Amino acid sequence: MAERCAVIGVGQTHHKAKRDDVSIAGLVREAAKMALEDADLTWSDIDAVVIGKAPDMFEGNMMPELYLAPALGAVGKPILRVHTAGSVGGSTALVAAHLISAGIHRRVLTVAYEKQSDSDAMWALSVPQPFAAPLLAGAGGYFAPIIRAYMRRSGAPDHIGRMVAVKDRLNALRNPYAHLHLADIDLQMVEESIMLWDPLRYLEACPSSDGAAAMVLSSEDAVSGHYPPAWVHGSAMRSEPTMFAGRDQVNPQAGRDCAADVYAQAGITDPRSQIDVAEIYVPFSWYEPMWLENLGFCELGDGWKLTESGATAFDGDIPWNTSGGVLSSNPIGASGMLRFLEVAMQVRGQAGEHQIDGARLALGQAYGGGSQFFSMWVVGSDKP
Amino acid sequence: MSPAAAGRTVRPVSIASFAQAQNVRRDDVHNEVEGLLPVIEEVFSTIGITKDDVDFICSGSTDYLIGGPFSFVMALDAVGVWPPRAESHVEMDGAWALYEAWVLLQEGKADAALVYSFGRSSLGDLGEILTLQLDPYYLAPLGPDIVSLSALQARALIDAGKASEADFAAIASRSRRDALGNPKAQVRQDVAVEVLLADDYVVSPLRRHALPPITDGAAAIVLAAGDKATRWSERPVWITGIDHRSETHSLGARDLTTSPSTASAAAMAGLGAGPVDLAEIHAPFAHQEIILKEALGLDDAVAVNPSGGALAANPLMSAGLIRIGEAANRIASGGADRAVAHATSGPCLQQNLVCVLEGA
């Protein structure tokens, strides 16, 4: 029978375009040590390590769990390396949570990172492969037509994407770890930024960051740390095929199924009223209204209306991406874990300037690939 | 499992089905998805099930074999995950994908899982590729290739008086001969030790026969718990323990003639609770079998690598998973009652997984 799983420590680096002050090992240790200190533990208290990141060729280091084992205190211990595309940071946390829930370990350190300045992620994503449709210029080129399809279906006006771009950057001003701190961000600044992949302008796209995230997860009998734990109320992963004509890439079935699964575990029947705060993977501005619909926060076609009404803003009734989101920090492999980590911080009451008062139940979501990979968790301040 | 959680009751999980591709030096005809498709089909059809009968999928592979990012993404199309499925992937040998799936079955999140792995080792220069596994700041730039590092390990073993070059040849000779009984193996040959010893060195003290072949391949396993385990197998093969451990990366900080991570994984997996009839050991280089046998505490009565082992076929990312499948097949067919399977990753056996299997 499944054991309860708690988040008892969180840590993250200062995310930046280039962290050339640290090696890859230094980067992951910065986040891991912070998580251990938050949990009031040391390396020797950890039973196992689960590490995740996006493609190895982003840094040119194959299967980096081998090189990083000593840096992460994993010598003599189990270390697993997860890779599920952009959702990997979330999936990595879930694999760690399963080790606790299954009763196999009592304390697991989970770490995700990317040091994107070691390469050029946009082109590393775009290596031509035989018999595969070319991705052209990175993820933005892939997602732009899907966003156009959403705009046509929903009748959303052009300015919605720009609103998201501004809102998430305003939230980032509250988060000292965020990569982008654009003090004078406004709609006009977004509108005047260069068009990259129509309809996406430069400021509607995520940055390319160096950064890492880490969490310490524990069983109920091993809870420690400086803040009350965040309890895992539900977790789920879903994948759907890449080459399948029946896919709806605007509103993927895998995302809907994953949400239904995680809501059922957490007893959520009305996400908008029951979830206090959500961190959702929005690497391009328009994915906020798209995921609002996919995650059941509103009826199909109404996502942009929620964004437009300010419901997802910091002072709205369903604050989304209080950390500043992927639009403000994007170390790809860690981006999913940062979503999971932010909601744990919220229900633990440790989010400082970006804390939502009274946050008790929160949703973290990550997606990857061409939106065919999803991972989610719901965490709460009460025991499930 | 950790000592603290060692009192936990293990949920019985069986290896319900195993399939592997024909191991070949170079498959020029099929891409990764096409190579996987028949393996996935076989692993299900052997026990009369379909993908709808499993509730979790986990795979193992590495992007560095195909030379492009996200190679697991297209591979998933070989399964056809529609409607969408709970699915995960490790950038590790499939044996670790099996471990992740086993954890979900322990939790009760799933009752049956598909595990698969794949890789075409022939596409690039493995010596150069595997060098990228090394510390990217201090070691990889020096360019030591995997054969040279393994040769250092073999030399250390000889210097320690634990083995001779003739021992390496004897292991290779036995492996190639045993592989004659394994139609999926790549190097199948009845060849005398003296003949092998006449080979030139590739890197002293390793001759050609002490190196693994370069192999394209794929493998799949179905794990089952509860009713499904007993329904899908006449003689279920149970995983009674599984654990994996890592050592430090720095080769200079390790005693390369021993494998403490294998020994501790074996202890955690409960290997010592009784004797085993056979061992499927993932020893890509001949001398590594000697190190691993010692770490696993196996005496000469135990049949080692009756499939031919990694010296007869070494499809990267699948060779560890195949060890578990081969050991399970021997038990399922009544040829053994208790067996140990082992998988390794990284330079000179840095990381090791041990899985103990028992027949009903």
Short mmCIF file of N, CA and C in Angstrom, two decimals, chain B residues 177-327:
data_model
loop_
_atom_site.label_atom_id
_atom_site.label_comp_id
_atom_site.label_asym_id
_atom_site.label_seq_id
_atom_site.Cartn_x
_atom_site.Cartn_y
_atom_site.Cartn_z
N ARG B 177 31.01 -20.34 -27.20
CA ARG B 177 30.50 -21.70 -27.34
C ARG B 177 29.08 -21.78 -26.80
N ASP B 178 28.84 -21.18 -25.62
CA ASP B 178 27.49 -21.17 -25.06
C ASP B 178 26.51 -20.47 -26.00
N ALA B 179 27.01 -19.46 -26.70
CA ALA B 179 26.13 -18.71 -27.60
C ALA B 179 25.63 -19.57 -28.76
N LEU B 180 26.29 -20.69 -29.03
CA LEU B 180 25.80 -21.60 -30.07
C LEU B 180 24.39 -22.08 -29.75
N GLY B 181 24.06 -22.10 -28.45
CA GLY B 181 22.71 -22.49 -28.04
C GLY B 181 21.74 -21.32 -28.00
N ASN B 182 22.19 -20.15 -28.40
CA ASN B 182 21.34 -18.95 -28.35
C ASN B 182 21.21 -18.37 -29.75
N PRO B 183 20.10 -18.69 -30.43
CA PRO B 183 19.97 -18.26 -31.83
C PRO B 183 19.96 -16.73 -32.00
N LYS B 184 19.71 -15.98 -30.92
CA LYS B 184 19.68 -14.51 -31.02
C LYS B 184 21.08 -13.89 -30.90
N ALA B 185 22.05 -14.70 -30.48
CA ALA B 185 23.39 -14.15 -30.24
C ALA B 185 24.09 -13.79 -31.55
N GLN B 186 25.08 -12.94 -31.44
CA GLN B 186 25.78 -12.43 -32.62
C GLN B 186 27.08 -13.17 -32.89
N VAL B 187 27.85 -13.46 -31.83
CA VAL B 187 29.14 -14.15 -31.98
C VAL B 187 28.99 -15.57 -31.44
N ARG B 188 28.84 -16.53 -32.34
CA ARG B 188 28.56 -17.93 -31.95
C ARG B 188 29.62 -18.79 -32.61
N GLN B 189 30.42 -19.46 -31.77
CA GLN B 189 31.60 -20.08 -32.35
C GLN B 189 32.20 -21.08 -31.35
N ASP B 190 32.61 -22.22 -31.83
CA ASP B 190 33.36 -23.15 -30.99
C ASP B 190 34.83 -22.92 -31.28
N VAL B 191 35.48 -22.22 -30.39
CA VAL B 191 36.86 -21.85 -30.67
C VAL B 191 37.71 -22.08 -29.41
N ALA B 192 38.88 -22.66 -29.61
CA ALA B 192 39.73 -23.03 -28.48
C ALA B 192 40.45 -21.81 -27.91
N VAL B 193 40.76 -21.91 -26.63
CA VAL B 193 41.46 -20.84 -25.92
C VAL B 193 42.78 -20.49 -26.64
N GLU B 194 43.50 -21.53 -27.08
CA GLU B 194 44.82 -21.31 -27.70
C GLU B 194 44.68 -20.47 -28.98
N VAL B 195 43.60 -20.73 -29.70
CA VAL B 195 43.37 -19.98 -30.93
C VAL B 195 43.12 -18.51 -30.60
N LEU B 196 42.31 -18.28 -29.58
CA LEU B 196 41.99 -16.90 -29.19
C LEU B 196 43.25 -16.17 -28.70
N LEU B 197 44.08 -16.89 -28.01
CA LEU B 197 45.29 -16.27 -27.46
C LEU B 197 46.28 -15.87 -28.56
N ALA B 198 46.05 -16.37 -29.76
CA ALA B 198 46.92 -15.98 -30.88
C ALA B 198 46.48 -14.65 -31.49
N ASP B 199 45.32 -14.13 -31.03
CA ASP B 199 44.87 -12.81 -31.51
C ASP B 199 45.90 -11.74 -31.17
N ASP B 200 45.88 -10.67 -31.98
CA ASP B 200 46.68 -9.49 -31.62
C ASP B 200 45.99 -8.74 -30.49
N TYR B 201 46.77 -7.95 -29.77
CA TYR B 201 46.18 -7.06 -28.79
C TYR B 201 45.42 -5.94 -29.52
N VAL B 202 44.29 -5.53 -28.93
CA VAL B 202 43.66 -4.28 -29.35
C VAL B 202 44.27 -3.17 -28.51
N VAL B 203 44.17 -3.33 -27.21
CA VAL B 203 44.94 -2.52 -26.27
C VAL B 203 45.41 -3.49 -25.20
N SER B 204 46.69 -3.65 -25.06
CA SER B 204 47.24 -4.63 -24.12
C SER B 204 46.70 -4.36 -22.72
N PRO B 205 46.26 -5.38 -21.97
CA PRO B 205 46.31 -6.81 -22.25
C PRO B 205 45.04 -7.37 -22.89
N LEU B 206 44.25 -6.53 -23.53
CA LEU B 206 43.00 -7.00 -24.12
C LEU B 206 43.18 -7.33 -25.60
N ARG B 207 42.90 -8.62 -25.94
CA ARG B 207 42.87 -9.02 -27.34
C ARG B 207 41.43 -8.93 -27.84
N ARG B 208 41.27 -9.04 -29.14
CA ARG B 208 39.96 -8.86 -29.77
C ARG B 208 38.85 -9.63 -29.03
N HIS B 209 39.13 -10.86 -28.62
CA HIS B 209 38.09 -11.71 -28.02
C HIS B 209 37.63 -11.22 -26.65
N ALA B 210 38.46 -10.40 -25.99
CA ALA B 210 38.10 -9.92 -24.66
C ALA B 210 37.22 -8.67 -24.72
N LEU B 211 36.99 -8.19 -25.96
CA LEU B 211 36.14 -7.02 -26.17
C LEU B 211 34.74 -7.47 -26.56
N PRO B 212 33.73 -6.66 -26.22
CA PRO B 212 32.37 -7.00 -26.68
C PRO B 212 32.25 -6.72 -28.17
N PRO B 213 31.36 -7.45 -28.85
CA PRO B 213 31.08 -7.09 -30.23
C PRO B 213 30.28 -5.80 -30.28
N ILE B 214 30.29 -5.13 -31.42
CA ILE B 214 29.41 -3.97 -31.64
C ILE B 214 28.09 -4.51 -32.16
N THR B 215 27.01 -4.18 -31.47
CA THR B 215 25.74 -4.85 -31.73
C THR B 215 24.59 -3.86 -31.85
N ASP B 216 23.76 -4.05 -32.86
CA ASP B 216 22.47 -3.35 -32.94
C ASP B 216 21.41 -4.28 -32.36
N GLY B 217 20.55 -3.74 -31.52
CA GLY B 217 19.54 -4.62 -30.93
C GLY B 217 18.48 -3.88 -30.16
N ALA B 218 17.56 -4.66 -29.63
CA ALA B 218 16.45 -4.13 -28.84
C ALA B 218 15.89 -5.26 -28.00
N ALA B 219 15.23 -4.91 -26.91
CA ALA B 219 14.67 -5.95 -26.04
C ALA B 219 13.45 -5.40 -25.32
N ALA B 220 12.60 -6.31 -24.86
CA ALA B 220 11.40 -5.89 -24.13
C ALA B 220 11.03 -6.94 -23.10
N ILE B 221 10.47 -6.48 -22.00
CA ILE B 221 10.01 -7.36 -20.93
C ILE B 221 8.64 -6.87 -20.47
N VAL B 222 7.76 -7.80 -20.14
CA VAL B 222 6.50 -7.45 -19.47
C VAL B 222 6.61 -7.86 -18.01
N LEU B 223 6.37 -6.91 -17.13
CA LEU B 223 6.31 -7.18 -15.69
C LEU B 223 4.85 -7.32 -15.28
N ALA B 224 4.58 -8.22 -14.35
CA ALA B 224 3.20 -8.40 -13.90
C ALA B 224 3.15 -8.69 -12.41
N ALA B 225 2.09 -8.21 -11.77
CA ALA B 225 1.86 -8.49 -10.36
C ALA B 225 0.45 -9.04 -10.21
N GLY B 226 0.18 -9.59 -9.03
CA GLY B 226 -1.17 -10.05 -8.72
C GLY B 226 -1.66 -11.13 -9.66
N ASP B 227 -2.97 -11.08 -9.97
CA ASP B 227 -3.62 -12.07 -10.86
C ASP B 227 -2.91 -12.21 -12.18
N LYS B 228 -2.48 -11.06 -12.72
CA LYS B 228 -1.90 -11.08 -14.06
C LYS B 228 -0.64 -11.94 -14.09
N ALA B 229 0.13 -11.90 -13.02
CA ALA B 229 1.37 -12.68 -12.97
C ALA B 229 1.07 -14.17 -13.09
N THR B 230 0.05 -14.63 -12.39
CA THR B 230 -0.25 -16.07 -12.42
C THR B 230 -1.03 -16.45 -13.66
N ARG B 231 -1.81 -15.52 -14.19
CA ARG B 231 -2.59 -15.80 -15.39
C ARG B 231 -1.71 -15.86 -16.64
N TRP B 232 -0.67 -15.04 -16.67
CA TRP B 232 0.13 -14.92 -17.89
C TRP B 232 1.30 -15.91 -17.95
N SER B 233 1.58 -16.60 -16.85
CA SER B 233 2.71 -17.53 -16.86
C SER B 233 2.32 -18.83 -16.19
N GLU B 234 2.70 -19.94 -16.81
CA GLU B 234 2.48 -21.24 -16.17
C GLU B 234 3.37 -21.37 -14.94
N ARG B 235 4.60 -20.89 -15.08
CA ARG B 235 5.54 -20.93 -13.96
C ARG B 235 6.10 -19.52 -13.79
N PRO B 236 5.41 -18.69 -12.98
CA PRO B 236 5.89 -17.31 -12.87
C PRO B 236 7.31 -17.23 -12.34
N VAL B 237 8.05 -16.28 -12.89
CA VAL B 237 9.41 -16.01 -12.43
C VAL B 237 9.36 -14.73 -11.61
N TRP B 238 9.58 -14.85 -10.32
CA TRP B 238 9.40 -13.71 -9.43
C TRP B 238 10.70 -12.95 -9.20
N ILE B 239 10.58 -11.62 -9.18
CA ILE B 239 11.70 -10.79 -8.74
C ILE B 239 11.64 -10.76 -7.21
N THR B 240 12.60 -11.41 -6.56
CA THR B 240 12.57 -11.43 -5.09
C THR B 240 13.39 -10.29 -4.51
N GLY B 241 14.22 -9.67 -5.32
CA GLY B 241 14.97 -8.51 -4.85
C GLY B 241 15.64 -7.82 -6.03
N ILE B 242 15.71 -6.49 -5.96
CA ILE B 242 16.40 -5.75 -7.03
C ILE B 242 16.94 -4.46 -6.41
N ASP B 243 18.16 -4.12 -6.76
CA ASP B 243 18.78 -2.91 -6.20
C ASP B 243 19.91 -2.48 -7.14
N HIS B 244 20.24 -1.21 -7.08
CA HIS B 244 21.35 -0.74 -7.90
C HIS B 244 22.14 0.31 -7.12
N ARG B 245 23.42 0.38 -7.39
CA ARG B 245 24.32 1.29 -6.65
C ARG B 245 25.34 1.88 -7.61
N SER B 246 25.84 3.05 -7.24
CA SER B 246 26.87 3.70 -8.05
C SER B 246 28.17 3.80 -7.27
N GLU B 247 29.27 3.91 -8.00
CA GLU B 247 30.56 4.22 -7.39
C GLU B 247 30.98 5.61 -7.84
N THR B 248 32.09 6.07 -7.33
CA THR B 248 32.54 7.39 -7.75
C THR B 248 32.97 7.34 -9.21
N HIS B 249 32.97 8.49 -9.86
CA HIS B 249 33.30 8.53 -11.28
C HIS B 249 34.81 8.47 -11.50
N SER B 250 35.53 9.06 -10.58
CA SER B 250 36.97 9.20 -10.75
C SER B 250 37.65 7.83 -10.68
N LEU B 251 38.22 7.41 -11.80
CA LEU B 251 38.82 6.07 -11.85
C LEU B 251 40.00 5.96 -10.90
N GLY B 252 40.71 7.08 -10.70
CA GLY B 252 41.86 7.06 -9.81
C GLY B 252 41.48 6.87 -8.35
N ALA B 253 40.23 7.11 -8.03
CA ALA B 253 39.78 6.97 -6.64
C ALA B 253 39.15 5.60 -6.38
N ARG B 254 39.15 4.74 -7.41
CA ARG B 254 38.52 3.42 -7.26
C ARG B 254 39.56 2.32 -7.31
N ASP B 255 39.27 1.21 -6.60
CA ASP B 255 40.03 -0.02 -6.81
C ASP B 255 39.34 -0.74 -7.97
N LEU B 256 39.95 -0.66 -9.13
CA LEU B 256 39.27 -1.17 -10.33
C LEU B 256 39.17 -2.69 -10.36
N THR B 257 39.85 -3.37 -9.43
CA THR B 257 39.79 -4.83 -9.43
C THR B 257 38.63 -5.37 -8.60
N THR B 258 37.87 -4.47 -7.98
CA THR B 258 36.71 -4.91 -7.21
C THR B 258 35.49 -4.13 -7.67
N SER B 259 34.31 -4.60 -7.26
CA SER B 259 33.07 -3.91 -7.60
C SER B 259 32.19 -3.80 -6.35
N PRO B 260 32.55 -2.88 -5.45
CA PRO B 260 31.78 -2.77 -4.20
C PRO B 260 30.32 -2.40 -4.44
N SER B 261 30.03 -1.67 -5.52
CA SER B 261 28.62 -1.31 -5.77
C SER B 261 27.81 -2.55 -6.16
N THR B 262 28.44 -3.49 -6.86
CA THR B 262 27.75 -4.74 -7.18
C THR B 262 27.51 -5.54 -5.90
N ALA B 263 28.53 -5.58 -5.05
CA ALA B 263 28.40 -6.34 -3.80
C ALA B 263 27.29 -5.77 -2.92
N SER B 264 27.21 -4.43 -2.82
CA SER B 264 26.18 -3.88 -1.95
C SER B 264 24.80 -4.00 -2.58
N ALA B 265 24.71 -3.86 -3.90
CA ALA B 265 23.41 -4.06 -4.56
C ALA B 265 22.94 -5.50 -4.37
N ALA B 266 23.89 -6.44 -4.45
CA ALA B 266 23.53 -7.86 -4.27
C ALA B 266 23.04 -8.10 -2.85
N ALA B 267 23.70 -7.48 -1.88
CA ALA B 267 23.28 -7.65 -0.49
C ALA B 267 21.88 -7.08 -0.29
N MET B 268 21.64 -5.89 -0.85
CA MET B 268 20.33 -5.25 -0.70
C MET B 268 19.24 -6.05 -1.42
N ALA B 269 19.61 -6.73 -2.50
CA ALA B 269 18.63 -7.52 -3.26
C ALA B 269 18.42 -8.90 -2.65
N GLY B 270 19.15 -9.20 -1.59
CA GLY B 270 18.95 -10.47 -0.89
C GLY B 270 19.55 -11.66 -1.59
N LEU B 271 20.59 -11.43 -2.38
CA LEU B 271 21.20 -12.54 -3.13
C LEU B 271 21.71 -13.64 -2.19
N GLY B 272 22.24 -13.22 -1.04
CA GLY B 272 22.87 -14.18 -0.14
C GLY B 272 21.90 -15.10 0.60
N ALA B 273 20.59 -14.91 0.39
CA ALA B 273 19.60 -15.71 1.13
C ALA B 273 19.62 -17.18 0.72
N GLY B 274 20.25 -17.50 -0.39
CA GLY B 274 20.32 -18.90 -0.83
C GLY B 274 21.20 -19.02 -2.03
N PRO B 275 21.45 -20.26 -2.46
CA PRO B 275 22.30 -20.45 -3.64
C PRO B 275 21.54 -20.12 -4.93
N VAL B 276 22.29 -19.80 -5.97
CA VAL B 276 21.68 -19.62 -7.29
C VAL B 276 22.20 -20.68 -8.25
N ASP B 277 21.36 -21.02 -9.23
CA ASP B 277 21.76 -22.01 -10.23
C ASP B 277 22.52 -21.37 -11.37
N LEU B 278 22.18 -20.13 -11.65
CA LEU B 278 22.88 -19.48 -12.77
C LEU B 278 22.94 -17.98 -12.57
N ALA B 279 23.87 -17.38 -13.27
CA ALA B 279 24.05 -15.93 -13.22
C ALA B 279 24.16 -15.41 -14.64
N GLU B 280 23.38 -14.39 -14.95
CA GLU B 280 23.56 -13.66 -16.22
C GLU B 280 24.20 -12.33 -15.85
N ILE B 281 25.48 -12.21 -16.17
CA ILE B 281 26.28 -11.07 -15.75
C ILE B 281 26.57 -10.18 -16.95
N HIS B 282 26.33 -8.88 -16.78
CA HIS B 282 26.61 -7.94 -17.86
C HIS B 282 28.07 -7.49 -17.75
N ALA B 283 28.94 -8.27 -18.35
CA ALA B 283 30.37 -7.99 -18.34
C ALA B 283 30.80 -7.76 -19.79
N PRO B 284 30.77 -6.50 -20.25
CA PRO B 284 31.11 -6.26 -21.66
C PRO B 284 32.54 -6.68 -22.01
N PHE B 285 33.45 -6.57 -21.07
CA PHE B 285 34.83 -7.01 -21.30
C PHE B 285 35.08 -8.27 -20.46
N ALA B 286 35.81 -9.22 -21.05
CA ALA B 286 35.95 -10.55 -20.45
C ALA B 286 36.41 -10.49 -19.00
N HIS B 287 37.40 -9.63 -18.72
CA HIS B 287 37.95 -9.61 -17.36
C HIS B 287 36.94 -9.13 -16.33
N GLN B 288 35.91 -8.38 -16.80
CA GLN B 288 34.93 -7.85 -15.85
C GLN B 288 34.08 -8.97 -15.24
N GLU B 289 33.96 -10.10 -15.96
CA GLU B 289 33.22 -11.23 -15.40
C GLU B 289 33.89 -11.73 -14.12
N ILE B 290 35.21 -11.71 -14.11
CA ILE B 290 35.95 -12.19 -12.92
C ILE B 290 35.68 -11.27 -11.73
N ILE B 291 35.70 -9.97 -11.98
CA ILE B 291 35.45 -8.99 -10.91
C ILE B 291 34.02 -9.13 -10.39
N LEU B 292 33.09 -9.30 -11.30
CA LEU B 292 31.68 -9.34 -10.92
C LEU B 292 31.33 -10.65 -10.22
N LYS B 293 31.94 -11.75 -10.68
CA LYS B 293 31.70 -13.04 -10.02
C LYS B 293 32.11 -12.96 -8.56
N GLU B 294 33.26 -12.33 -8.33
CA GLU B 294 33.74 -12.19 -6.95
C GLU B 294 32.80 -11.29 -6.13
N ALA B 295 32.37 -10.18 -6.75
CA ALA B 295 31.48 -9.25 -6.03
C ALA B 295 30.15 -9.90 -5.70
N LEU B 296 29.70 -10.79 -6.58
CA LEU B 296 28.41 -11.46 -6.36
C LEU B 296 28.57 -12.70 -5.46
N GLY B 297 29.80 -13.04 -5.15
CA GLY B 297 30.06 -14.19 -4.29
C GLY B 297 29.69 -15.52 -4.93
N LEU B 298 29.89 -15.64 -6.24
CA LEU B 298 29.50 -16.86 -6.94
C LEU B 298 30.64 -17.86 -6.96
N ASP B 299 30.33 -19.12 -6.67
CA ASP B 299 31.38 -20.15 -6.77
C ASP B 299 31.32 -20.79 -8.16
N ASP B 300 32.23 -21.72 -8.41
CA ASP B 300 32.35 -22.27 -9.76
C ASP B 300 31.20 -23.21 -10.13
N ALA B 301 30.33 -23.55 -9.14
CA ALA B 301 29.18 -24.40 -9.45
C ALA B 301 28.09 -23.64 -10.19
N VAL B 302 28.16 -22.31 -10.13
CA VAL B 302 27.12 -21.49 -10.76
C VAL B 302 27.42 -21.31 -12.24
N ALA B 303 26.44 -21.63 -13.07
CA ALA B 303 26.61 -21.42 -14.52
C ALA B 303 26.56 -19.93 -14.80
N VAL B 304 27.62 -19.41 -15.43
CA VAL B 304 27.68 -17.97 -15.72
C VAL B 304 27.43 -17.75 -17.22
N ASN B 305 26.48 -16.87 -17.49
CA ASN B 305 26.15 -16.45 -18.85
C ASN B 305 25.93 -17.60 -19.83
N PRO B 306 24.98 -18.48 -19.51
CA PRO B 306 24.68 -19.56 -20.47
C PRO B 306 24.13 -19.04 -21.80
N SER B 307 23.71 -17.79 -21.83
CA SER B 307 23.24 -17.20 -23.10
C SER B 307 24.40 -16.80 -24.00
N GLY B 308 25.61 -16.77 -23.43
CA GLY B 308 26.76 -16.24 -24.15
C GLY B 308 27.16 -14.87 -23.62
N GLY B 309 26.22 -14.20 -22.96
CA GLY B 309 26.53 -12.92 -22.32
C GLY B 309 26.86 -11.81 -23.29
N ALA B 310 27.42 -10.74 -22.74
CA ALA B 310 27.69 -9.54 -23.54
C ALA B 310 28.86 -9.76 -24.51
N LEU B 311 29.67 -10.80 -24.29
CA LEU B 311 30.77 -11.08 -25.23
C LEU B 311 30.24 -11.69 -26.52
N ALA B 312 28.99 -12.19 -26.46
CA ALA B 312 28.39 -12.78 -27.66
C ALA B 312 27.40 -11.82 -28.33
N ALA B 313 26.95 -10.80 -27.59
CA ALA B 313 26.04 -9.79 -28.15
C ALA B 313 25.95 -8.66 -27.13
N ASN B 314 26.29 -7.46 -27.55
CA ASN B 314 26.30 -6.34 -26.60
C ASN B 314 25.56 -5.12 -27.16
N PRO B 315 24.25 -5.26 -27.37
CA PRO B 315 23.49 -4.10 -27.84
C PRO B 315 23.43 -3.05 -26.73
N LEU B 316 24.10 -1.93 -26.93
CA LEU B 316 24.13 -0.91 -25.89
C LEU B 316 22.72 -0.51 -25.53
N MET B 317 22.49 -0.28 -24.26
CA MET B 317 21.22 0.12 -23.65
C MET B 317 20.25 -1.05 -23.47
N SER B 318 20.50 -2.19 -24.12
CA SER B 318 19.64 -3.36 -23.96
C SER B 318 20.35 -4.53 -23.29
N ALA B 319 21.69 -4.54 -23.32
CA ALA B 319 22.42 -5.73 -22.89
C ALA B 319 22.16 -6.07 -21.42
N GLY B 320 21.90 -5.07 -20.59
CA GLY B 320 21.57 -5.33 -19.19
C GLY B 320 20.18 -5.90 -19.04
N LEU B 321 19.23 -5.30 -19.73
CA LEU B 321 17.84 -5.80 -19.68
C LEU B 321 17.78 -7.24 -20.19
N ILE B 322 18.57 -7.53 -21.21
CA ILE B 322 18.59 -8.88 -21.79
C ILE B 322 19.09 -9.91 -20.77
N ARG B 323 20.02 -9.51 -19.89
CA ARG B 323 20.51 -10.44 -18.86
C ARG B 323 19.34 -10.89 -17.97
N ILE B 324 18.48 -9.93 -17.61
CA ILE B 324 17.33 -10.26 -16.76
C ILE B 324 16.37 -11.18 -17.52
N GLY B 325 16.15 -10.87 -18.80
CA GLY B 325 15.26 -11.70 -19.60
C GLY B 325 15.80 -13.11 -19.81
N GLU B 326 17.09 -13.21 -20.08
CA GLU B 326 17.70 -14.54 -20.30
C GLU B 326 17.62 -15.39 -19.02
N ALA B 327 17.91 -14.77 -17.88
CA ALA B 327 17.86 -15.52 -16.61
C ALA B 327 16.43 -15.96 -16.33
#
